[in-house]
Amino acid sequence: MTEPLETERLPLRIFAEKAYLDYSMYVVLDRALPNIADGLKPVQRRIIYAMSELGLSAASKPKKSARTVGDVIGKFHPHGDSACYEAMVTMAQPFSYRYPLVDGQGNWGSADDPKSFAAMRYTEAKLTPYAATLLAELEMGTSDWVPNFDGTLSEPKLLPARLPNILVNGTTGIAVGMATDIPPHNLRELAAACQLLLKNPATTFDDITKVLPGPDFPTGCEIISDATELRKLYATGNGMVRTRARWMREEDGPNGMQIIVTHLPHQVSPAKIQEQIADQMRAKKLPLVDDLRDESDHENPVRIVIIPRSNRIDVEALMAHLFATTDLEKSVRVNLNMIGLDGRPRVKNLLEILSEWLVYRVATVRRRLEHRLQKVNERLHILDGLLIAFLNIDEVIRIIRFEDDPHAELMARFGLSDLQATAILDLRLRHLQKIEEMQIRGEQEALAAERAKLEDLLSSEAKLKKLVGKEIDEDAKKYGDDRRCPLVARAAAVAFEATEILPSDPITVVLSKAGWIRAGKGHDVDVTGLSYKAGDEFLCSVAGRTNQLLILLDSKGRAYTLNPRELPSARSQGEPVTTRLDLQDGASIVAMLAGEGGDKYVLAGSDGYGFVAKLDDLQGRNRAGKAALTLEGKPLAPMATRFGAEDRLAVATAEGRLLIFPVSELPELAKGKGNKLITLKGEDRIVAAALLPPGALLEVTSLKRTLTLKAGDIASYVAARGSRGNPLPRGYQRVDGMAALPGGKTADVGA
């Protein structure tokens, strides 16, 4: 009868607590959290190492993913194959990783559904060139090796990362009682931050955030958190990054004006965005949108087309509503929790992460140099023995041929070490002819120079850091790229009710001579009584509504579009218009127009040419605006938002000639030079113009005197468009301005 086994009796409370703590520590340290050294979780590290062992470098041919997964779970990671394959897929998705580590062929999922990848038996994979930064120094004595789960193989405890991969690609993970959410960053910016710390260990947090201002997601969305929010996030290791989709307005779509969404926030599905917008349309909560299409393809991975119901809709307000009610604007959680070099998980700030990683990197480079120095010393030691053998080749051959123990005899006869004697005995006969003194001494000199260089580097911390900085800079140039996510601080979007998406409030936009722009509520703003900067004064103003177009015309005939809602309040002194527009050299804003898209204006220049243009046709698509009026002189202020077929245009020249003709004789154009208004000779130019409704009188201003032309007087100046015009009376030939007297619309202009 067998004796009963000895058992340990524990209270259930203590046993459960110990078991749960053991499990928690395993999940935290060996599964869910990345290590600051290489930025990888254990499963990711094992996948990368297993692929390198299979010879799947960037230059090799890919192999079936099932083979890689089989090696990983069979040799290093005894867990489920589906979980292992999913980790591998994530490292291959360009919309998940900023700098992918795996180069996959086949169906590896899409931004619509990242988990729609094909089974591992169908896909193939190899490592990307960037993965070499994690593996290049693995066989150079830089890593500690530990037994695998069954003790039959060894695996690296950490990979010798040449770049701070913990921040380059980031990661997410859920452990027990803690989690991690590290966003990706731009490689060049990270390299610049590392260079600052290497050159000056006393570099401050503010210095770091100047070169590393924020994350850089692979999808290229806008980061709309302001600098203060991002600094607080990096200072504490916790926070949120607000991201927003990027979009543009396309005027010449197949259905007219349309909105194109080109970049989405990180980990947002285009299909989900369309579903959210479509749900609002079906519920009749989005009456301003007429249609929604997905035109994404290989050339345009994200192209969501939103077609407004009308060209007059305020697209800025519409997009603000969509940002607030869909995932077009999304906050990304950041929790910089990781396992440090001390083996403990902790939330670290940005300065701590970079400083600690550089400690690891400097130590890794030191180990690499020491390993190489050891190899160089060993080779020099062997070369010393080979040189002795060369100088005594006949005696060496005799000992090998006739002595019972040539190994011991060589050591005793020539004072060789065990390593040197072994190297001599391992020589093949055909290699004896290569044992020449010059060759040996040449190799000795080269190795001695390398040894001196290595010892010099190892003896100087400053030189070692300089080498580390140089290598980081080289890798950044090789693998880095430009920032994808622009940093544009914006307020969080606020949703409107369906009836409030397009509020129409009266507004007056004011522009100063120095180019400062602002907007006041209402149409009764005292524009001349506003406060202006020293030396500045009022130039022009325009009354409109917040849901109308605001067009600015510059001195070179280009037209620009601004959103009246975004302009600073008239209570302030405004802001330079150049912060919102890219004006050409020497150009300045000379006039503003506001109204509905169908409103018409007369555009003309002092060179005597002009045409009628719709406001819609003057909308610029971007900050650079669009060419509107082809000029050889100066532009005249645009005249009249609305005019009838019987209205007439009066133009006066510097030589004192006046011509009046029907506006209907001018062509309606989207852009160009237009037709001749009046014939000019020599240096003559147009100095004033005015629109005359039927029955209106014309007031001509010359210096401080005014001349009022009644209907009979006006008739003497009426002629066909392009005529020379008739001279004004003596004393009024220097025209400073013209205006239609009450009874018609006032529209006066000077040169």
XYZ file of C-alpha atoms in Angstrom:
751
model
C 0.000 0.000 0.000
C 1.497 3.331 -1.083
C 1.897 6.077 1.432
C -0.220 9.210 0.859
C 1.583 12.190 -0.681
C 2.504 15.047 1.596
C 0.225 18.030 1.043
C 0.463 21.675 2.006
C -2.622 23.048 3.667
C -3.304 26.770 3.121
C -6.318 28.949 3.798
C -8.252 29.557 0.583
C -7.826 33.308 0.942
C -4.021 33.068 0.987
C -3.896 30.518 -1.841
C -6.185 32.562 -4.096
C -4.271 35.765 -3.370
C -0.913 34.156 -4.188
C -2.215 32.507 -7.358
C -3.769 35.738 -8.604
C -0.652 37.784 -7.849
C 1.542 35.264 -9.674
C -0.782 35.375 -12.672
C -0.883 39.183 -12.576
C 2.897 39.493 -12.537
C 3.165 37.088 -15.460
C 0.645 39.048 -17.549
C 2.287 42.383 -16.707
C 5.903 41.382 -17.265
C 5.684 38.625 -19.882
C 2.685 39.380 -22.029
C 0.947 42.767 -22.098
C 3.487 45.543 -21.516
C 6.397 46.533 -23.792
C 9.963 46.966 -22.603
C 11.529 50.397 -22.874
C 14.675 48.872 -24.411
C 13.236 47.611 -27.705
C 9.603 48.714 -27.411
C 8.318 45.168 -27.913
C 6.096 42.783 -26.013
C 7.448 39.225 -25.635
C 5.289 37.821 -28.457
C 6.409 40.587 -30.834
C 10.062 40.077 -29.906
C 9.769 36.338 -30.486
C 8.074 36.814 -33.853
C 10.824 39.167 -35.030
C 13.574 36.864 -33.749
C 11.969 33.733 -35.240
C 11.653 35.423 -38.632
C 15.318 36.427 -38.532
C 16.248 32.826 -37.700
C 14.235 31.694 -40.730
C 16.280 34.055 -42.901
C 13.317 36.307 -43.660
C 15.276 39.524 -43.992
C 14.062 42.420 -46.120
C 16.266 41.244 -49.001
C 15.001 37.635 -48.961
C 11.921 36.016 -50.456
C 8.881 35.842 -48.165
C 7.681 32.567 -46.686
C 4.284 31.354 -45.596
C 3.081 32.994 -42.421
C 2.072 29.594 -41.064
C 5.729 28.588 -41.049
C 6.706 31.652 -39.021
C 3.845 31.169 -36.568
C 4.727 27.503 -36.233
C 8.310 28.332 -35.316
C 7.216 30.994 -32.838
C 4.736 28.863 -30.898
C 6.805 25.688 -31.214
C 10.129 27.136 -30.093
C 9.548 30.284 -28.065
C 5.915 31.225 -27.348
C 3.680 28.295 -26.306
C 0.345 30.062 -26.781
C -2.454 30.086 -29.332
C -1.529 30.312 -32.987
C -4.371 32.715 -33.795
C -3.243 35.224 -31.160
C 0.351 34.955 -32.373
C -0.693 35.461 -35.998
C -2.841 38.458 -35.079
C 0.165 40.088 -33.376
C 2.182 39.443 -36.541
C -0.559 40.946 -38.729
C -0.682 44.129 -36.648
C 3.056 44.665 -37.160
C 2.493 44.420 -40.933
C -0.453 46.841 -41.277
C 0.680 50.299 -42.490
C -2.442 51.891 -40.976
C -1.659 50.367 -37.552
C 2.131 50.781 -37.363
C 3.906 54.018 -38.243
C 6.970 52.051 -39.382
C 5.837 48.425 -39.970
C 8.168 45.633 -38.886
C 6.686 42.907 -41.109
C 6.319 43.073 -44.893
C 3.251 41.021 -45.747
C 2.017 39.686 -49.066
C -1.620 38.753 -49.500
C -4.645 39.957 -47.577
C -3.431 41.514 -44.335
C -6.635 43.356 -43.464
C -7.813 46.846 -44.319
C -8.537 50.093 -42.528
C -12.259 49.253 -42.853
C -11.765 46.028 -40.909
C -8.253 45.407 -39.536
C -9.257 41.857 -38.569
C -10.335 40.889 -42.086
C -6.911 39.386 -42.879
C -6.625 36.011 -44.605
C -5.656 32.833 -42.769
C -1.956 32.277 -42.170
C -1.847 29.442 -44.708
C -2.641 31.939 -47.474
C -0.336 34.823 -46.617
C 3.431 35.266 -46.841
C 5.739 37.575 -44.943
C 9.268 38.776 -44.384
C 10.843 41.528 -42.306
C 10.878 45.166 -43.415
C 14.126 47.139 -43.776
C 13.253 49.051 -40.581
C 13.272 45.764 -38.608
C 17.040 45.653 -39.148
C 17.366 48.405 -36.510
C 16.189 45.832 -33.952
C 18.253 42.859 -35.148
C 21.442 44.190 -36.751
C 23.568 43.923 -33.586
C 22.035 40.759 -32.136
C 25.077 38.558 -32.851
C 27.571 41.139 -31.592
C 27.446 40.286 -27.916
C 24.843 42.954 -27.176
C 22.025 40.815 -25.748
C 21.548 38.527 -22.799
C 20.287 35.109 -23.839
C 17.812 33.079 -21.805
C 16.485 29.533 -22.215
C 13.211 29.097 -24.045
C 10.162 27.610 -22.323
C 11.443 24.012 -22.467
C 15.146 24.766 -22.067
C 16.184 23.323 -25.430
C 16.949 26.636 -27.147
C 18.088 30.119 -26.261
C 16.320 33.365 -27.133
C 17.333 36.994 -26.636
C 15.991 38.608 -23.491
C 15.863 41.974 -25.288
C 16.708 43.070 -28.823
C 19.539 45.613 -29.313
C 17.352 48.380 -30.758
C 19.301 51.114 -32.547
C 16.303 53.491 -32.305
C 13.752 54.216 -29.531
C 11.155 51.845 -30.983
C 9.036 52.233 -27.842
C 8.059 55.693 -29.146
C 8.628 55.124 -32.868
C 5.770 52.638 -33.240
C 4.150 52.718 -29.813
C 1.812 49.960 -28.675
C -1.346 49.180 -26.751
C -1.945 46.515 -24.154
C -4.171 45.551 -21.238
C -2.534 43.846 -18.258
C -3.985 43.141 -14.821
C -4.696 46.362 -12.987
C -2.854 48.453 -15.575
C -2.752 49.188 -19.295
C -0.543 50.893 -21.833
C -1.359 53.170 -24.764
C 1.771 54.583 -26.376
C 1.201 56.540 -29.608
C 3.624 56.414 -32.556
C 5.978 59.310 -33.297
C 8.005 60.648 -36.181
C 11.424 59.020 -36.429
C 13.279 62.182 -37.435
C 11.808 64.150 -34.540
C 12.729 61.387 -32.087
C 16.271 61.318 -33.444
C 16.553 65.086 -32.983
C 15.368 64.759 -29.370
C 17.928 62.012 -28.698
C 20.681 64.171 -30.182
C 19.796 66.979 -27.781
C 20.078 64.672 -24.773
C 23.325 63.107 -25.979
C 24.962 66.490 -26.510
C 23.627 67.988 -23.295
C 22.357 65.723 -20.489
C 20.923 68.844 -18.823
C 18.484 69.351 -21.715
C 15.130 70.450 -20.326
C 11.676 69.093 -20.963
C 10.793 72.275 -22.875
C 13.781 71.790 -25.198
C 12.636 68.254 -25.983
C 9.044 69.233 -26.762
C 10.255 71.872 -29.213
C 11.717 69.204 -31.508
C 9.190 66.496 -30.560
C 5.906 68.431 -30.353
C 3.473 65.534 -30.575
C 2.606 62.047 -31.879
C 2.578 61.217 -35.577
C -0.086 58.678 -36.496
C 0.190 56.559 -39.659
C -3.187 57.701 -41.000
C -2.061 61.331 -41.442
C -4.962 62.920 -39.535
C -4.841 66.360 -37.938
C -3.747 66.616 -34.314
C -5.910 69.394 -32.918
C -4.748 69.352 -29.286
C -3.013 72.598 -28.452
C 0.620 72.761 -27.347
C -0.325 73.108 -23.674
C -2.352 69.880 -23.740
C 0.451 67.975 -25.453
C 3.087 69.282 -23.036
C 0.974 68.252 -20.059
C 0.493 64.812 -21.580
C 4.232 64.307 -22.065
C 5.013 65.718 -18.621
C 2.680 63.324 -16.778
C 2.643 60.324 -19.117
C -1.165 60.376 -19.168
C -3.720 62.258 -21.205
C -5.656 62.447 -24.446
C -4.677 63.494 -27.953
C -7.531 64.983 -29.945
C -7.375 64.006 -33.616
C -9.521 65.063 -36.541
C -10.021 63.934 -40.117
C -8.552 66.018 -42.917
C -10.825 67.177 -45.706
C -10.941 69.511 -48.643
C -13.554 71.299 -50.690
C -13.766 70.227 -54.348
C -15.607 72.679 -56.550
C -15.685 70.837 -59.863
C -17.089 67.477 -58.801
C -19.545 65.594 -61.030
C -22.397 66.958 -58.890
C -20.927 70.402 -58.287
C -19.298 71.321 -55.017
C -18.437 68.356 -52.784
C -16.504 67.626 -49.595
C -13.684 65.060 -49.774
C -12.446 63.373 -46.580
C -8.886 62.209 -47.273
C -7.384 61.228 -43.893
C -9.073 59.686 -40.867
C -8.100 59.565 -37.180
C -6.000 56.636 -36.001
C -7.864 53.299 -35.847
C -11.075 54.745 -37.304
C -12.829 52.692 -39.967
C -14.023 54.486 -43.138
C -16.997 52.131 -43.224
C -17.992 53.140 -39.700
C -17.777 56.832 -40.609
C -20.086 56.309 -43.571
C -22.479 54.320 -41.419
C -22.608 57.092 -38.803
C -23.308 59.781 -41.425
C -25.852 57.574 -43.228
C -27.690 56.938 -39.942
C -28.129 60.695 -39.467
C -29.320 61.073 -43.052
C -31.884 58.269 -42.638
C -33.088 59.804 -39.382
C -33.461 63.150 -41.203
C -31.059 64.733 -38.752
C -28.711 65.835 -41.521
C -30.820 67.621 -44.148
C -27.817 69.518 -45.456
C -26.213 66.420 -47.028
C -27.603 65.189 -50.321
C -25.434 62.131 -50.942
C -22.544 60.119 -49.517
C -20.096 57.982 -51.493
C -16.962 55.939 -50.896
C -14.460 56.459 -53.724
C -11.473 54.879 -51.959
C -9.057 52.916 -54.139
C -5.377 51.954 -54.236
C -4.296 55.473 -55.187
C -6.587 57.077 -52.596
C -6.849 54.730 -49.593
C -9.364 57.100 -48.002
C -11.724 59.162 -50.160
C -15.138 59.682 -48.624
C -17.259 62.058 -50.705
C -19.957 64.129 -48.964
C -22.221 66.061 -51.344
C -24.046 69.034 -49.759
C -27.584 69.753 -50.797
C -26.623 73.233 -52.046
C -23.510 75.180 -52.983
C -24.595 77.883 -50.562
C -24.271 75.637 -47.513
C -21.587 76.632 -45.026
C -19.337 73.594 -45.335
C -17.236 74.637 -42.329
C -20.312 74.512 -40.111
C -21.430 71.238 -41.691
C -18.051 69.609 -41.044
C -18.024 70.955 -37.468
C -21.342 69.169 -36.918
C -19.960 65.931 -38.393
C -16.804 66.178 -36.310
C -18.930 66.434 -33.176
C -21.346 63.621 -34.047
C -19.108 61.038 -35.747
C -15.652 59.536 -35.372
C -14.264 62.096 -37.825
C -12.994 63.668 -34.607
C -11.663 61.265 -31.999
C -9.667 61.489 -28.801
C -6.845 58.958 -28.517
C -5.925 57.862 -25.006
C -2.240 58.066 -24.058
C -0.740 56.139 -21.147
C 3.061 55.909 -21.280
C 3.249 52.762 -19.150
C 6.144 50.397 -19.829
C 8.674 48.069 -18.241
C 11.831 49.991 -17.414
C 15.428 48.848 -17.355
C 14.904 47.930 -13.682
C 12.269 45.378 -14.720
C 9.416 47.290 -13.094
C 6.334 48.654 -14.877
C 5.779 52.376 -14.441
C 4.238 55.366 -16.206
C 7.092 57.602 -17.379
C 7.241 61.082 -18.834
C 8.843 61.853 -22.187
C 12.172 63.016 -20.769
C 12.470 59.887 -18.594
C 11.703 57.590 -21.532
C 14.311 59.103 -23.844
C 16.955 59.393 -21.094
C 16.445 55.798 -19.957
C 16.482 54.444 -23.497
C 19.735 56.295 -24.209
C 21.253 54.653 -21.122
C 20.307 51.298 -22.659
C 21.595 52.312 -26.078
C 24.946 53.556 -24.764
C 25.314 50.337 -22.744
C 24.440 48.278 -25.820
C 27.026 50.053 -27.962
C 29.601 49.606 -25.187
C 28.889 45.856 -25.111
C 29.171 45.725 -28.902
C 32.539 47.469 -28.863
C 33.812 45.315 -25.989
C 32.707 42.184 -27.845
C 34.508 43.348 -30.968
C 37.585 44.277 -28.943
C 37.628 40.781 -27.483
C 37.437 39.263 -30.970
C 40.226 41.561 -32.193
C 42.468 40.609 -29.245
C 41.790 36.927 -29.832
C 42.687 37.264 -33.497
C 45.850 39.219 -32.700
C 46.799 36.517 -30.223
C 46.315 33.854 -32.894
C 48.288 35.906 -35.434
C 51.198 36.088 -32.972
C 51.177 32.300 -32.857
C 50.930 31.989 -36.641
C 53.860 34.368 -37.031
C 55.944 32.166 -34.747
C 54.906 29.172 -36.810
C 55.916 30.946 -40.036
C 59.317 31.863 -38.673
C 59.837 28.263 -37.531
C 57.866 26.425 -40.178
C 60.278 23.515 -40.571
C 60.377 22.830 -36.846
C 56.598 23.083 -36.634
C 56.205 20.550 -39.452
C 58.687 18.186 -37.748
C 56.803 18.373 -34.473
C 53.477 17.702 -36.164
C 54.927 14.717 -38.089
C 56.943 12.965 -35.427
C 55.782 14.003 -31.948
C 53.156 11.920 -30.138
C 51.462 14.997 -28.667
C 52.201 17.854 -31.089
C 49.750 20.171 -29.308
C 51.626 20.019 -26.020
C 55.012 20.013 -27.752
C 54.168 23.188 -29.706
C 53.108 24.907 -26.486
C 56.260 23.836 -24.687
C 58.684 24.408 -27.561
C 57.516 27.918 -28.584
C 55.697 29.117 -25.464
C 52.330 29.148 -27.256
C 48.949 29.256 -25.622
C 46.357 26.538 -26.049
C 44.430 28.752 -28.501
C 47.520 29.484 -30.604
C 48.583 25.838 -30.738
C 45.080 24.798 -31.761
C 45.024 27.431 -34.551
C 48.365 26.123 -35.906
C 47.182 22.523 -35.853
C 43.902 23.482 -37.536
C 45.763 24.878 -40.552
C 45.359 22.846 -43.721
C 48.404 22.030 -45.802
C 47.193 24.134 -48.683
C 47.077 27.143 -46.378
C 50.757 26.903 -45.499
C 51.661 28.801 -48.617
C 49.521 31.696 -47.381
C 51.377 32.010 -44.125
C 53.581 34.829 -45.193
C 55.108 37.279 -42.851
C 53.880 40.343 -44.779
C 50.282 39.120 -44.779
C 50.355 38.345 -41.081
C 51.995 41.623 -40.178
C 49.566 43.536 -42.418
C 46.582 41.984 -40.683
C 48.207 42.644 -37.326
C 48.644 46.322 -38.148
C 45.025 46.677 -39.263
C 43.723 44.925 -36.180
C 46.054 46.878 -33.907
C 44.700 50.124 -35.362
C 41.140 48.899 -34.844
C 41.981 47.882 -31.272
C 43.398 51.325 -30.543
C 40.252 52.933 -31.939
C 37.998 50.649 -29.893
C 39.967 51.251 -26.706
C 39.829 54.992 -27.349
C 36.053 54.874 -27.729
C 35.583 52.713 -24.657
C 37.774 54.957 -22.529
C 35.791 58.116 -23.360
C 32.131 58.498 -22.461
C 31.895 61.604 -24.657
C 33.221 59.772 -27.738
C 30.920 56.846 -27.035
C 27.899 59.150 -26.933
C 29.064 60.866 -30.093
C 29.180 57.480 -31.832
C 25.686 56.656 -30.575
C 24.416 60.016 -31.874
C 26.045 59.461 -35.251
C 24.410 56.038 -35.612
C 20.997 57.395 -34.609
C 21.368 60.171 -37.169
C 22.321 57.690 -39.904
C 19.326 55.465 -39.142
C 16.985 58.460 -39.038
C 18.153 59.530 -42.498
C 17.805 55.977 -43.797
C 14.398 55.081 -42.367
C 12.837 58.433 -41.394
C 10.302 60.468 -43.316
C 8.347 63.705 -43.037
C 5.659 64.222 -40.435
C 2.283 62.974 -41.630
C 0.015 64.534 -39.008
C -0.080 68.340 -39.045
C -0.355 69.957 -35.617
C -3.257 72.388 -35.853
C -4.675 73.555 -32.528
C -8.459 73.744 -32.783
C -11.322 73.911 -30.333
C -13.376 70.761 -29.952
C -16.211 70.620 -32.482
C -19.704 71.367 -31.217
C -22.751 69.766 -32.775
C -25.658 71.877 -33.921
C -29.271 70.930 -34.113
C -30.362 70.203 -37.659
C -32.041 73.608 -37.824
C -28.984 75.365 -36.437
C -26.267 73.923 -38.602
C -26.349 77.009 -40.764
C -27.135 80.000 -38.553
C -27.391 83.193 -40.555
C -26.260 86.161 -38.432
C -25.476 89.634 -39.763
C -21.780 90.454 -39.724
C -19.474 93.279 -40.796
C -15.936 92.403 -41.852
C -13.361 95.186 -41.462
C -9.918 95.382 -43.091
C -7.225 97.922 -42.239
C -4.581 99.354 -44.559
C -1.907 97.278 -42.824
C -3.873 94.123 -43.628
C -5.481 93.357 -40.227
C -8.893 91.719 -40.498
C -11.726 91.236 -37.992
C -15.479 90.833 -37.912
C -18.181 92.524 -35.846
C -21.724 91.378 -35.202
C -24.427 93.273 -37.026
C -24.408 95.774 -39.875
C -24.210 98.931 -37.770
C -20.535 98.659 -36.830
C -18.761 102.044 -36.688
C -15.809 100.978 -38.814
C -13.907 104.270 -38.527
C -14.408 104.410 -34.775
C -12.734 101.050 -34.152
C -9.335 100.827 -32.474
C -6.428 100.398 -34.899
C -2.754 99.787 -34.307
C -0.412 102.768 -34.294
C 0.120 103.992 -37.843
C -2.750 101.879 -39.179
C -6.226 102.967 -40.302
C -9.438 101.770 -41.896
C -9.243 100.532 -45.505
C -12.559 98.890 -46.364
C -15.446 96.881 -44.927
C -18.220 94.637 -46.179
C -21.556 93.682 -44.657
C -22.793 90.121 -45.000
C -24.001 87.122 -43.025
C -22.170 84.311 -41.300
C -23.424 81.712 -43.759
C -22.415 83.714 -46.821
C -19.223 83.710 -48.828
C -16.455 86.161 -47.967
C -14.148 86.862 -50.915
C -11.007 88.986 -50.733
C -9.388 90.494 -53.835
C -5.706 91.427 -53.859
C -3.768 94.019 -55.819
C -2.646 91.422 -58.354
C -6.155 90.244 -59.174
C -6.216 87.028 -57.127
C -9.323 86.071 -55.158
C -9.274 84.372 -51.760
C -11.984 82.788 -49.634
C -12.296 83.090 -45.848
C -14.880 81.731 -43.450
C -16.456 84.717 -41.650
C -17.078 82.536 -38.582
C -13.364 82.039 -38.024
C -12.415 85.722 -38.019
C -11.464 87.383 -34.714
C -13.913 89.720 -33.040
C -14.018 93.409 -33.942
C -13.534 94.138 -30.237
C -9.908 93.193 -30.767
C -7.560 94.668 -33.336
C -7.914 91.500 -35.393
C -5.143 89.464 -36.931
C -2.971 89.823 -40.056
C -4.778 88.436 -43.051
C -1.469 86.798 -44.072
C -1.897 84.265 -41.243
C -4.785 82.806 -43.219
C -3.733 83.555 -46.804
C -0.560 83.062 -48.824
C -0.241 86.342 -50.714
C 2.243 86.743 -53.541
C 5.229 89.013 -53.046
C 4.165 92.622 -53.124
C 0.436 91.834 -53.128
C -2.042 93.264 -50.625
C -5.769 92.888 -50.092
C -7.610 95.846 -51.656
C -11.284 94.840 -51.573
C -13.757 92.447 -49.941
C -17.015 90.961 -51.193
C -19.724 89.110 -49.244
C -22.988 87.568 -50.341
C -24.641 84.514 -51.845
C -22.905 82.443 -54.465
C -25.083 83.794 -57.261
C -24.467 87.466 -56.502
C -22.756 89.328 -59.361
C -20.011 91.956 -59.232
C -18.303 94.131 -61.793
C -14.554 93.531 -61.641
C -12.296 95.981 -63.436
C -8.769 97.327 -63.454
C -7.291 100.749 -64.037
C -5.944 99.399 -67.348
C -9.458 99.773 -68.818
C -10.709 96.176 -68.904
C -13.362 94.397 -66.840
C -16.173 91.847 -66.688
C -19.050 90.602 -64.542
C -18.321 87.704 -62.173
C -20.427 85.532 -59.880
C -19.273 85.255 -56.284
C -19.241 81.468 -56.591
C -16.671 81.713 -59.379
C -14.291 83.718 -57.189
C -13.939 81.122 -54.417
C -10.334 80.077 -53.859
C -9.762 76.447 -52.987
C -6.824 76.997 -50.659
C -4.660 79.594 -48.961
C -3.065 80.563 -52.286
C -6.409 81.642 -53.724
C -7.136 81.656 -57.436
C -6.492 83.976 -60.369
C -9.574 86.091 -60.962
C -8.755 89.357 -62.728
C -5.885 89.615 -65.199
C -4.357 93.032 -64.567
C -1.863 95.382 -66.131
C -2.704 98.187 -63.714
C -4.410 98.415 -60.348
C -7.743 96.770 -59.520
C -10.815 98.888 -58.889
C -13.099 98.045 -55.990
C -15.768 95.518 -57.089
C -19.104 97.203 -57.709
C -22.646 96.177 -56.753
C -23.873 92.836 -55.480
C -27.004 93.059 -57.545
C -27.792 95.154 -60.608
C -30.514 95.137 -63.170
C -30.304 94.907 -66.937
C -30.939 98.659 -67.232
C -28.118 99.703 -64.888
C -25.243 101.620 -66.410
C -21.533 101.801 -65.577
C -19.727 105.153 -65.389
C -15.916 105.205 -65.657
C -13.635 108.256 -65.357
C -10.004 108.498 -66.398
C -7.001 110.405 -65.119
C -7.210 112.749 -68.121
C -10.709 113.794 -67.037
C -12.772 111.790 -69.536
C -16.075 110.170 -68.580
C -17.895 107.307 -70.334
C -21.256 105.797 -69.380
C -22.554 102.575 -70.968
C -24.978 99.718 -70.091
C -23.550 97.051 -67.777
C -25.257 94.448 -69.953
C -22.530 95.065 -72.554
C -19.960 93.449 -70.248
C -19.435 89.675 -70.505
C -19.987 87.351 -67.536
C -16.762 85.420 -66.888
C -15.333 83.166 -64.164
C -11.904 84.765 -64.550
C -9.804 86.621 -67.073
C -9.166 90.111 -68.378
C -12.628 90.899 -69.655
C -13.574 93.430 -72.324
C -12.450 96.988 -72.887
C -14.437 99.486 -70.806
C -12.997 102.678 -72.267
C -10.264 103.508 -74.755
C -7.149 104.809 -73.001
C -4.270 106.644 -74.677
C -0.722 107.096 -73.463
C -0.408 106.980 -69.684
C -4.130 107.465 -69.128
C -5.898 105.110 -66.680
C -9.251 104.649 -64.964
C -9.374 106.467 -61.619
C -13.028 106.055 -60.622
C -16.131 104.075 -61.490
C -19.740 103.871 -60.327
C -22.922 101.965 -61.118
C -25.961 104.048 -62.039
C -29.436 102.574 -61.596
C -32.180 104.037 -63.807
C -33.025 107.624 -62.765
C -29.969 108.011 -60.526
C -27.803 111.110 -60.518
C -24.014 110.983 -60.724
C -21.878 112.913 -58.277
C -18.272 113.575 -59.365
C -15.756 114.571 -56.662
C -12.697 116.604 -57.601
C -10.492 117.755 -54.759
C -13.024 119.374 -52.382
C -15.563 120.264 -55.070
C -18.444 118.166 -56.300
C -20.274 118.159 -59.602
C -23.772 116.677 -59.843
C -24.743 115.373 -63.273
C -28.479 115.146 -63.868
C -30.213 113.000 -66.433
C -29.620 115.486 -69.238
C -25.954 115.889 -68.364
C -25.490 112.138 -68.083
C -26.864 111.613 -71.575
C -23.957 113.569 -73.087
C -21.514 110.997 -71.728
C -23.440 107.880 -72.767
C -21.781 105.963 -75.617
C -20.871 102.437 -76.630
C -18.571 100.386 -74.409
C -14.957 100.873 -75.412
C -15.454 104.451 -76.628
C -13.073 107.268 -75.746
C -15.604 109.143 -73.602
C -16.085 112.923 -73.362
C -14.104 115.445 -71.291
C -15.540 116.576 -67.976
C -16.045 120.335 -67.427
C -12.986 122.467 -66.645
C -12.078 122.254 -62.950
C -13.447 118.707 -62.556
C -11.002 116.838 -64.722
C -9.044 115.535 -61.718
C -11.561 112.953 -60.517
C -11.134 111.637 -56.972
C -14.321 109.594 -56.859
C -17.808 109.087 -58.233
C -21.040 107.947 -56.629
C -24.665 107.450 -57.523
C -26.765 109.880 -55.488
C -29.680 108.594 -53.337
C -32.184 106.867 -55.498
C -29.530 104.451 -56.799
C -26.939 102.170 -55.262
C -23.807 103.803 -54.012
C -20.629 102.279 -55.378
C -17.669 104.644 -55.548
C -14.040 103.853 -56.094
C -10.716 105.659 -56.363
C -7.557 104.640 -58.117
